[in-house]
């Protein structure tokens, strides 16, 4: 079947999309005009943006060059993720955006929204003011109301009403999308030689930059290509690989995934905003769509940004490690990300009490020492004993 | 804090605070739950439930004022908490691990009740402490208010207050007493009224009282709010201030300028700053920080009015609201300049100040500066840099 794209080709496409984040969406916009509405990662109801007819667009740290551009407006002890996106915006790198939605998940996001509005406003600037506890019934009713507010604002801006039917269609599309990516994730766990960490995470990130329908087609193709190759190949080339769980906010800068790949470390589960947290769970397709979106948000995997004593992160992480047969945990932390900082010591201790080794890696966008991190990860992989996990 | 030691009430304050800590120990002994609470949170519920409210932030401020915050913090840092977390939190967490307790031992919680109107750091700190001490934790969640506040947010807050009441009922195994709440709220109203009348005296020129004094005398409005003790204390203080006015005793002899100071003091440098200002004949007259305790509750609709008072704290307001709040203080106290403190511990008060400085100067025509430091940790303080900044500032003032 020579007309089928190969794994390499599709993965290269994902990579290209990320390398020029706004390119595809601008082309599409030229063909089929509609506003482009950006969002910061990733606790936002993208389905609502989609149902309003706008193009959703995820702002991650695409270019570390611009981090310092934010310095005149934001202290350097804000995390580099916020500084980078904002810096890029100030530098005019996101001028194709018509709007931006900032989810309030921490003090930085809570404060940056108004600073942004002040200095580089897009036509549509909205906060998504999430409840920061997801334990109690009040969170659900408030969140449903907040989703209603955001919906009304989107309707006002786009001039299009978002009825239940439209929203349910969007939810359906997003559910399909998440299911496909979860499938891909699973395949990656089984065949890390065919689909690397970087391939997998690029697939997830690139989906924030182009319409989901389009992306679904690419992921479906990729899945069949991987499945076919897996059937055809003689033996697994998994020698020396070791399975780990990665926990943190985002996998930035992207070099980190290359380092994992080079060190033969396979990420089999994670709770990153731009990783599994983005695709972990779906919204129900029957019932009041705003309520189902609220429930989806509340039931996302535990994150340090939301108080969730019902499903504490300590217990969640330990369970994940065991479920996935991982050998250890990598804490992937952005410098100055305080929500992660608070959780870290007790998480580390809880893991070590459960005999799960862990290592903490701190990254900073625009300022990262590749060599040091690489050495750390390699040492950790060696300590975990390398390849015996996939059998010899 | 030598600043206000000459006040007669300073002795009373000392007694009152000793009594407060004593009550904490007593509660321990009697098996009464100790509830960790945050400064801007409806402590009235805790008093009404008959529980003892303990303020770990106060512990942090005390350690900072005694210049040992960085030392206590090291014990937390050795455990893997990072030096860029809120200084109070590092002190609170650090003391639990530390071998030495230069400001006494932090009292462990039986329950934790935090409100994130102030910041997300308190939310995280208390959550971490709840895990450490394995104690039940309640977060009273305050979504950011973008003026005007909405029904949605108010309802959410009221619903949570009801959930909080339930939380305390479960802990005490007693039904919540709303009559008792009304009494507590009335006492809080009275103390807040007195406190704000006292703060207002700083608008007189010359004034008998300023921000640095307020930092010293604010402990009871935080910790004893809702009790007779706070009311009694501020009556005494007010009397003393009136007496000082009669006797023409002023906070800064030869007062020439009045200054607005944004937010919290640099605790370990309180003296240093108050002398620096005094040298230039400047009185720091007002700060939104000390004015945070200006609650007025409507006893006919207690929960709703608690929701209004506690969700609408300054640090939970949008950019424009916060500028307006600052400039209205500047106007009311007729200040000649303003100082914005970019406090490394406190992102929600610091982020945005760079832009606010220029906007406020534009709108008011007043000179102003932003300076960098930490409220409690001297490792982030550079004498020289701060002094240079202020030298320029005082020159601008003098040139006005
Ligand atoms: S959660 Fe961390 S990474 Fe995300 S915006 Fe806040 S500080 Fe930055």
Short mmCIF file of C-alpha atoms in Angstrom, two decimals, chain A:
data_model
loop_
_atom_site.label_atom_id
_atom_site.label_comp_id
_atom_site.label_asym_id
_atom_site.label_seq_id
_atom_site.Cartn_x
_atom_site.Cartn_y
_atom_site.Cartn_z
CA UNK A 1 0.00 0.00 0.00
CA UNK A 2 2.32 2.66 -1.26
CA UNK A 3 -0.21 5.54 -1.09
CA UNK A 4 -0.39 5.19 2.66
CA UNK A 5 1.75 7.60 4.60
CA UNK A 6 4.42 6.13 6.76
CA UNK A 7 4.77 6.70 10.49
CA UNK A 8 7.76 8.90 9.88
CA UNK A 9 5.92 11.08 7.40
CA UNK A 10 2.95 11.72 9.64
CA UNK A 11 5.12 12.42 12.66
CA UNK A 12 7.15 14.83 10.56
CA UNK A 13 3.93 16.64 9.73
CA UNK A 14 3.09 17.08 13.41
CA UNK A 15 6.53 18.46 13.94
CA UNK A 16 6.12 20.93 11.10
CA UNK A 17 2.81 22.17 12.46
CA UNK A 18 4.47 22.97 15.77
CA UNK A 19 7.49 24.58 14.13
CA UNK A 20 5.23 27.13 12.44
CA UNK A 21 2.35 27.23 14.90
CA UNK A 22 0.17 29.81 13.18
CA UNK A 23 0.72 28.81 9.59
CA UNK A 24 -2.00 26.25 9.09
CA UNK A 25 -4.65 28.20 10.91
CA UNK A 26 -3.96 31.32 8.89
CA UNK A 27 -4.26 29.41 5.64
CA UNK A 28 -7.52 27.90 6.77
CA UNK A 29 -8.75 31.26 7.86
CA UNK A 30 -8.06 32.63 4.42
CA UNK A 31 -10.17 29.86 2.88
CA UNK A 32 -12.92 29.85 5.45
CA UNK A 33 -12.95 33.04 7.49
CA UNK A 34 -13.65 32.70 11.18
CA UNK A 35 -12.00 34.20 14.25
CA UNK A 36 -9.01 32.46 15.79
CA UNK A 37 -9.31 32.26 19.57
CA UNK A 38 -6.25 31.36 21.53
CA UNK A 39 -6.14 29.73 24.92
CA UNK A 40 -3.48 29.12 27.52
CA UNK A 41 -2.98 25.46 28.45
CA UNK A 42 -5.27 23.67 28.84
CA UNK A 43 -8.07 23.79 31.37
CA UNK A 44 -10.39 25.50 28.93
CA UNK A 45 -13.60 24.28 27.33
CA UNK A 46 -12.30 24.17 23.76
CA UNK A 47 -15.57 22.60 22.69
CA UNK A 48 -17.29 25.92 23.36
CA UNK A 49 -14.87 27.80 21.13
CA UNK A 50 -15.35 25.22 18.44
CA UNK A 51 -19.13 25.34 18.69
CA UNK A 52 -19.03 29.11 18.25
CA UNK A 53 -17.52 28.57 14.82
CA UNK A 54 -14.14 30.01 15.81
CA UNK A 55 -10.81 28.22 15.46
CA UNK A 56 -9.36 27.28 18.85
CA UNK A 57 -5.62 27.74 19.09
CA UNK A 58 -3.40 26.62 21.98
CA UNK A 59 -0.63 28.95 23.12
CA UNK A 60 2.30 27.05 24.51
CA UNK A 61 5.87 28.28 24.65
CA UNK A 62 6.70 28.10 20.99
CA UNK A 63 9.86 30.15 20.90
CA UNK A 64 12.15 30.62 23.88
CA UNK A 65 13.75 33.59 22.19
CA UNK A 66 10.99 35.90 23.36
CA UNK A 67 10.92 35.15 27.07
CA UNK A 68 12.69 38.38 28.04
CA UNK A 69 10.40 40.45 25.91
CA UNK A 70 7.96 40.33 28.82
CA UNK A 71 10.39 41.77 31.38
CA UNK A 72 9.14 45.35 31.33
CA UNK A 73 5.69 44.15 32.38
CA UNK A 74 6.19 40.97 34.31
CA UNK A 75 8.74 40.09 36.97
CA UNK A 76 11.39 37.59 35.94
CA UNK A 77 10.30 35.29 38.75
CA UNK A 78 7.10 34.45 36.90
CA UNK A 79 7.35 31.08 35.20
CA UNK A 80 8.93 31.04 31.78
CA UNK A 81 5.82 29.50 30.24
CA UNK A 82 3.80 32.59 31.01
CA UNK A 83 6.67 34.90 30.14
CA UNK A 84 7.31 33.18 26.84
CA UNK A 85 3.72 33.20 25.57
CA UNK A 86 3.21 36.76 26.68
CA UNK A 87 6.60 37.81 25.30
CA UNK A 88 5.76 36.27 21.94
CA UNK A 89 2.46 38.06 21.94
CA UNK A 90 4.17 41.38 22.69
CA UNK A 91 6.60 40.70 19.88
CA UNK A 92 3.67 40.34 17.50
CA UNK A 93 4.14 36.63 17.00
CA UNK A 94 0.47 35.89 17.55
CA UNK A 95 -1.00 38.77 15.62
CA UNK A 96 -3.30 36.42 13.77
CA UNK A 97 -5.25 35.80 16.97
CA UNK A 98 -8.62 37.49 17.30
CA UNK A 99 -9.10 36.47 20.88
CA UNK A 100 -7.53 34.89 23.90
CA UNK A 101 -8.99 32.92 26.80
CA UNK A 102 -6.90 32.60 29.94
CA UNK A 103 -7.89 29.94 32.45
CA UNK A 104 -7.31 30.99 36.05
CA UNK A 105 -5.38 28.09 37.46
CA UNK A 106 -2.73 29.83 39.57
CA UNK A 107 -1.70 33.30 40.71
CA UNK A 108 0.34 33.83 37.58
CA UNK A 109 -2.50 33.15 35.19
CA UNK A 110 -4.84 35.12 37.42
CA UNK A 111 -2.59 38.16 37.24
CA UNK A 112 -1.29 37.92 33.72
CA UNK A 113 -4.68 38.23 32.09
CA UNK A 114 -5.06 41.91 32.94
CA UNK A 115 -1.43 42.70 32.18
CA UNK A 116 -1.95 41.14 28.77
CA UNK A 117 -5.14 43.10 28.24
CA UNK A 118 -3.25 46.23 29.09
CA UNK A 119 -0.36 45.72 26.72
CA UNK A 120 -1.40 43.52 23.82
CA UNK A 121 -5.15 43.13 23.80
CA UNK A 122 -6.89 41.06 21.15
CA UNK A 123 -10.46 41.87 20.22
CA UNK A 124 -11.81 39.19 22.50
CA UNK A 125 -10.09 38.87 25.88
CA UNK A 126 -11.72 36.60 28.41
CA UNK A 127 -10.80 34.86 31.60
CA UNK A 128 -12.10 31.42 32.33
CA UNK A 129 -12.48 31.68 36.06
CA UNK A 130 -12.36 28.13 37.25
CA UNK A 131 -13.29 26.95 40.72
CA UNK A 132 -10.08 26.04 42.49
CA UNK A 133 -11.67 23.29 44.52
CA UNK A 134 -13.36 20.37 42.86
CA UNK A 135 -14.38 18.52 46.00
CA UNK A 136 -17.78 19.90 46.80
CA UNK A 137 -21.14 20.29 45.06
CA UNK A 138 -20.74 24.07 44.92
CA UNK A 139 -17.89 23.68 42.41
CA UNK A 140 -20.17 22.02 39.92
CA UNK A 141 -22.95 24.56 39.99
CA UNK A 142 -20.55 27.47 39.86
CA UNK A 143 -18.57 25.99 37.00
CA UNK A 144 -21.72 25.32 34.99
CA UNK A 145 -22.63 28.97 35.48
CA UNK A 146 -19.17 30.14 34.49
CA UNK A 147 -19.33 28.04 31.33
CA UNK A 148 -22.66 29.69 30.59
CA UNK A 149 -21.08 33.10 31.00
CA UNK A 150 -18.21 32.23 28.68
CA UNK A 151 -20.64 30.81 26.14
CA UNK A 152 -22.63 34.04 26.14
CA UNK A 153 -19.47 36.09 25.64
CA UNK A 154 -18.40 33.89 22.73
CA UNK A 155 -21.83 34.20 21.18
CA UNK A 156 -21.67 37.93 21.51
CA UNK A 157 -18.26 38.09 19.91
CA UNK A 158 -18.81 35.70 17.04
CA UNK A 159 -22.41 36.74 16.46
CA UNK A 160 -23.41 33.10 16.33
CA UNK A 161 -25.56 31.34 18.83
CA UNK A 162 -24.33 28.12 20.36
CA UNK A 163 -27.31 25.85 20.76
CA UNK A 164 -27.30 22.53 22.55
CA UNK A 165 -27.17 20.57 19.35
CA UNK A 166 -24.12 22.38 18.05
CA UNK A 167 -22.36 22.02 21.33
CA UNK A 168 -23.11 18.34 21.51
CA UNK A 169 -21.64 17.91 18.03
CA UNK A 170 -18.47 19.63 19.15
CA UNK A 171 -18.32 17.50 22.26
CA UNK A 172 -18.69 14.42 20.11
CA UNK A 173 -15.84 15.52 17.85
CA UNK A 174 -13.59 16.26 20.81
CA UNK A 175 -14.43 12.96 22.47
CA UNK A 176 -13.44 11.14 19.29
CA UNK A 177 -10.27 13.10 19.17
CA UNK A 178 -9.33 12.31 22.74
CA UNK A 179 -10.12 8.63 22.23
CA UNK A 180 -7.83 8.50 19.21
CA UNK A 181 -4.98 10.14 21.06
CA UNK A 182 -5.45 7.82 24.01
CA UNK A 183 -5.21 4.93 21.59
CA UNK A 184 -2.01 6.38 20.20
CA UNK A 185 -0.69 6.77 23.72
CA UNK A 186 -1.31 3.12 24.38
CA UNK A 187 0.44 2.10 21.20
CA UNK A 188 3.40 4.21 22.21
CA UNK A 189 3.57 2.28 25.48
CA UNK A 190 3.69 -1.00 23.59
CA UNK A 191 5.88 0.10 20.71
CA UNK A 192 8.10 2.93 21.80
CA UNK A 193 10.46 1.98 18.99
CA UNK A 194 7.78 2.82 16.43
CA UNK A 195 6.35 5.86 18.09
CA UNK A 196 8.70 7.79 20.32
CA UNK A 197 7.96 10.06 23.25
CA UNK A 198 8.54 13.08 21.08
CA UNK A 199 6.24 11.74 18.34
CA UNK A 200 3.48 11.09 20.81
CA UNK A 201 3.68 14.42 22.56
CA UNK A 202 4.05 16.28 19.28
CA UNK A 203 0.85 14.60 18.16
CA UNK A 204 -0.93 15.88 21.24
CA UNK A 205 0.48 19.39 21.05
CA UNK A 206 -0.08 19.83 17.34
CA UNK A 207 -3.75 19.05 17.87
CA UNK A 208 -4.09 22.38 19.66
CA UNK A 209 -3.06 24.19 16.49
CA UNK A 210 -5.29 22.81 13.78
CA UNK A 211 -8.95 21.82 13.61
CA UNK A 212 -9.70 18.57 15.36
CA UNK A 213 -11.40 17.01 12.34
CA UNK A 214 -8.24 17.37 10.33
CA UNK A 215 -6.11 16.15 13.14
CA UNK A 216 -8.33 13.13 13.71
CA UNK A 217 -7.66 12.00 10.16
CA UNK A 218 -3.93 12.29 10.69
CA UNK A 219 -3.99 10.43 13.99
CA UNK A 220 -6.18 7.68 12.52
CA UNK A 221 -3.70 7.22 9.70
CA UNK A 222 -0.87 7.16 12.14
CA UNK A 223 -2.58 4.56 14.27
CA UNK A 224 -3.09 2.24 11.32
CA UNK A 225 0.47 2.74 10.18
CA UNK A 226 1.77 1.87 13.62
CA UNK A 227 -0.51 -1.13 13.92
CA UNK A 228 0.55 -2.43 10.55
CA UNK A 229 4.20 -1.98 11.24
CA UNK A 230 3.79 -3.68 14.59
CA UNK A 231 2.28 -6.70 12.89
CA UNK A 232 5.04 -6.84 10.34
CA UNK A 233 8.03 -6.34 12.49
CA UNK A 234 10.02 -9.31 13.66
CA UNK A 235 10.98 -8.52 17.21
CA UNK A 236 10.65 -5.61 19.56
CA UNK A 237 13.68 -3.42 19.69
CA UNK A 238 13.21 -2.53 23.29
CA UNK A 239 16.54 -3.39 24.69
CA UNK A 240 17.53 -1.12 27.54
CA UNK A 241 14.25 0.78 27.64
CA UNK A 242 12.69 1.72 30.93
CA UNK A 243 9.11 2.79 31.66
CA UNK A 244 8.39 5.86 33.73
CA UNK A 245 5.55 8.19 34.69
CA UNK A 246 6.15 11.90 34.06
CA UNK A 247 4.45 14.43 36.30
CA UNK A 248 4.37 18.21 36.01
CA UNK A 249 2.78 21.03 34.04
CA UNK A 250 4.13 21.04 30.51
CA UNK A 251 6.93 19.32 28.60
CA UNK A 252 8.78 22.47 27.78
CA UNK A 253 11.17 23.11 26.24
CA UNK A 254 10.57 20.24 23.81
CA UNK A 255 14.21 19.11 23.95
CA UNK A 256 13.21 17.29 27.07
CA UNK A 257 11.36 14.64 25.08
CA UNK A 258 14.36 14.12 22.84
CA UNK A 259 16.49 13.61 25.90
CA UNK A 260 14.05 10.98 27.16
CA UNK A 261 14.12 9.26 23.81
CA UNK A 262 17.90 9.25 23.68
CA UNK A 263 18.07 7.89 27.20
CA UNK A 264 15.66 5.08 26.28
CA UNK A 265 13.17 6.26 28.84
CA UNK A 266 9.58 5.58 27.84
CA UNK A 267 6.89 7.81 29.25
CA UNK A 268 3.94 5.47 29.77
CA UNK A 269 1.73 7.88 31.70
CA UNK A 270 1.75 11.53 32.66
CA UNK A 271 -0.41 14.27 34.07
CA UNK A 272 0.89 17.17 31.98
CA UNK A 273 -1.44 19.91 30.77
CA UNK A 274 -0.05 19.39 27.30
CA UNK A 275 0.01 15.63 27.70
CA UNK A 276 -2.42 13.14 29.11
CA UNK A 277 -4.35 15.68 31.15
CA UNK A 278 -5.46 17.14 27.83
CA UNK A 279 -6.98 13.89 26.62
CA UNK A 280 -7.66 11.88 29.77
CA UNK A 281 -11.42 12.08 30.02
CA UNK A 282 -14.49 12.83 27.95
CA UNK A 283 -17.71 14.75 28.37
CA UNK A 284 -20.97 12.86 28.30
CA UNK A 285 -22.90 13.31 25.08
CA UNK A 286 -26.34 13.18 26.59
CA UNK A 287 -27.61 15.68 29.10
CA UNK A 288 -27.09 19.40 29.41
CA UNK A 289 -23.86 20.07 27.52
CA UNK A 290 -22.70 22.85 29.84
CA UNK A 291 -23.14 20.58 32.79
CA UNK A 292 -21.34 17.72 31.12
CA UNK A 293 -18.45 20.02 30.28
CA UNK A 294 -18.35 21.09 33.92
CA UNK A 295 -18.31 17.51 35.06
CA UNK A 296 -15.51 16.69 32.62
CA UNK A 297 -13.41 19.53 34.00
CA UNK A 298 -14.04 18.46 37.58
CA UNK A 299 -13.16 14.86 36.84
CA UNK A 300 -9.89 15.59 35.14
CA UNK A 301 -6.86 13.90 36.71
CA UNK A 302 -5.72 15.65 39.88
CA UNK A 303 -3.56 18.69 39.30
CA UNK A 304 -1.76 20.88 41.80
CA UNK A 305 -3.96 23.80 40.75
CA UNK A 306 -7.18 22.39 42.13
CA UNK A 307 -7.91 21.15 45.61
CA UNK A 308 -9.12 17.62 45.26
CA UNK A 309 -9.02 15.74 48.52
CA UNK A 310 -11.38 13.11 47.21
CA UNK A 311 -8.76 11.99 44.77
CA UNK A 312 -5.50 13.14 46.25
CA UNK A 313 -2.56 13.45 43.91
CA UNK A 314 -0.33 11.48 46.27
CA UNK A 315 -2.46 8.43 45.96
CA UNK A 316 -3.25 8.98 42.28
CA UNK A 317 0.38 9.03 41.23
CA UNK A 318 1.36 5.93 43.14
CA UNK A 319 -1.58 4.11 41.62
CA UNK A 320 -0.66 5.26 38.11
CA UNK A 321 2.85 3.92 38.49
CA UNK A 322 1.60 0.53 39.52
CA UNK A 323 -1.12 0.37 36.87
CA UNK A 324 1.32 1.16 34.10
CA UNK A 325 4.10 -1.03 35.33
CA UNK A 326 6.39 1.96 35.48
CA UNK A 327 9.68 1.77 37.32
CA UNK A 328 9.97 5.33 38.43
CA UNK A 329 8.68 8.87 38.25
CA UNK A 330 10.17 11.95 36.65
CA UNK A 331 9.08 15.27 38.10
CA UNK A 332 9.24 17.70 35.23
CA UNK A 333 9.06 21.14 36.74
CA UNK A 334 9.22 24.60 35.33
CA UNK A 335 11.27 26.92 37.45
CA UNK A 336 9.00 29.25 39.48
CA UNK A 337 5.90 27.12 39.00
CA UNK A 338 4.78 27.38 42.58
CA UNK A 339 1.83 25.01 42.52
CA UNK A 340 4.19 22.20 41.58
CA UNK A 341 6.77 23.39 44.07
CA UNK A 342 4.33 23.05 46.95
CA UNK A 343 3.36 19.51 46.04
CA UNK A 344 6.77 18.20 45.31
CA UNK A 345 8.36 17.25 48.66
CA UNK A 346 5.38 15.28 49.91
CA UNK A 347 4.81 13.62 46.55
CA UNK A 348 8.43 12.57 46.43
CA UNK A 349 8.22 11.21 49.98
CA UNK A 350 4.99 9.35 49.27
CA UNK A 351 6.59 7.72 46.25
CA UNK A 352 9.68 6.76 48.12
CA UNK A 353 7.55 5.30 50.92
CA UNK A 354 5.99 3.12 48.22
CA UNK A 355 9.48 2.17 46.98
CA UNK A 356 9.11 4.12 43.77
CA UNK A 357 12.27 5.98 42.78
CA UNK A 358 11.92 9.46 41.39
CA UNK A 359 14.00 12.27 40.02
CA UNK A 360 13.24 15.94 39.66
CA UNK A 361 14.21 17.85 36.57
CA UNK A 362 13.81 21.59 36.46
CA UNK A 363 13.53 23.31 33.12
CA UNK A 364 13.27 26.89 32.07
CA UNK A 365 12.17 27.97 28.64
CA UNK A 366 14.82 29.95 26.86
CA UNK A 367 17.43 28.98 29.40
CA UNK A 368 18.03 25.29 29.76
CA UNK A 369 21.20 23.33 30.15
CA UNK A 370 20.66 20.32 27.89
CA UNK A 371 23.81 18.57 29.02
CA UNK A 372 23.02 18.65 32.70
CA UNK A 373 19.49 17.41 32.26
CA UNK A 374 20.60 14.70 29.92
CA UNK A 375 23.12 13.45 32.45
CA UNK A 376 20.50 13.40 35.17
CA UNK A 377 17.99 11.49 33.12
CA UNK A 378 20.55 8.99 31.92
CA UNK A 379 21.73 8.37 35.45
CA UNK A 380 18.15 7.85 36.53
CA UNK A 381 17.48 5.42 33.69
CA UNK A 382 20.55 3.45 34.64
CA UNK A 383 19.55 3.42 38.25
CA UNK A 384 16.19 1.96 37.26
CA UNK A 385 18.06 -0.88 35.70
CA UNK A 386 17.43 -0.24 32.04
CA UNK A 387 15.99 -2.89 29.80
CA UNK A 388 14.69 -5.78 31.88
CA UNK A 389 11.18 -4.37 32.02
CA UNK A 390 10.41 -5.41 28.45
CA UNK A 391 11.79 -8.84 29.07
CA UNK A 392 14.99 -10.20 27.67
#
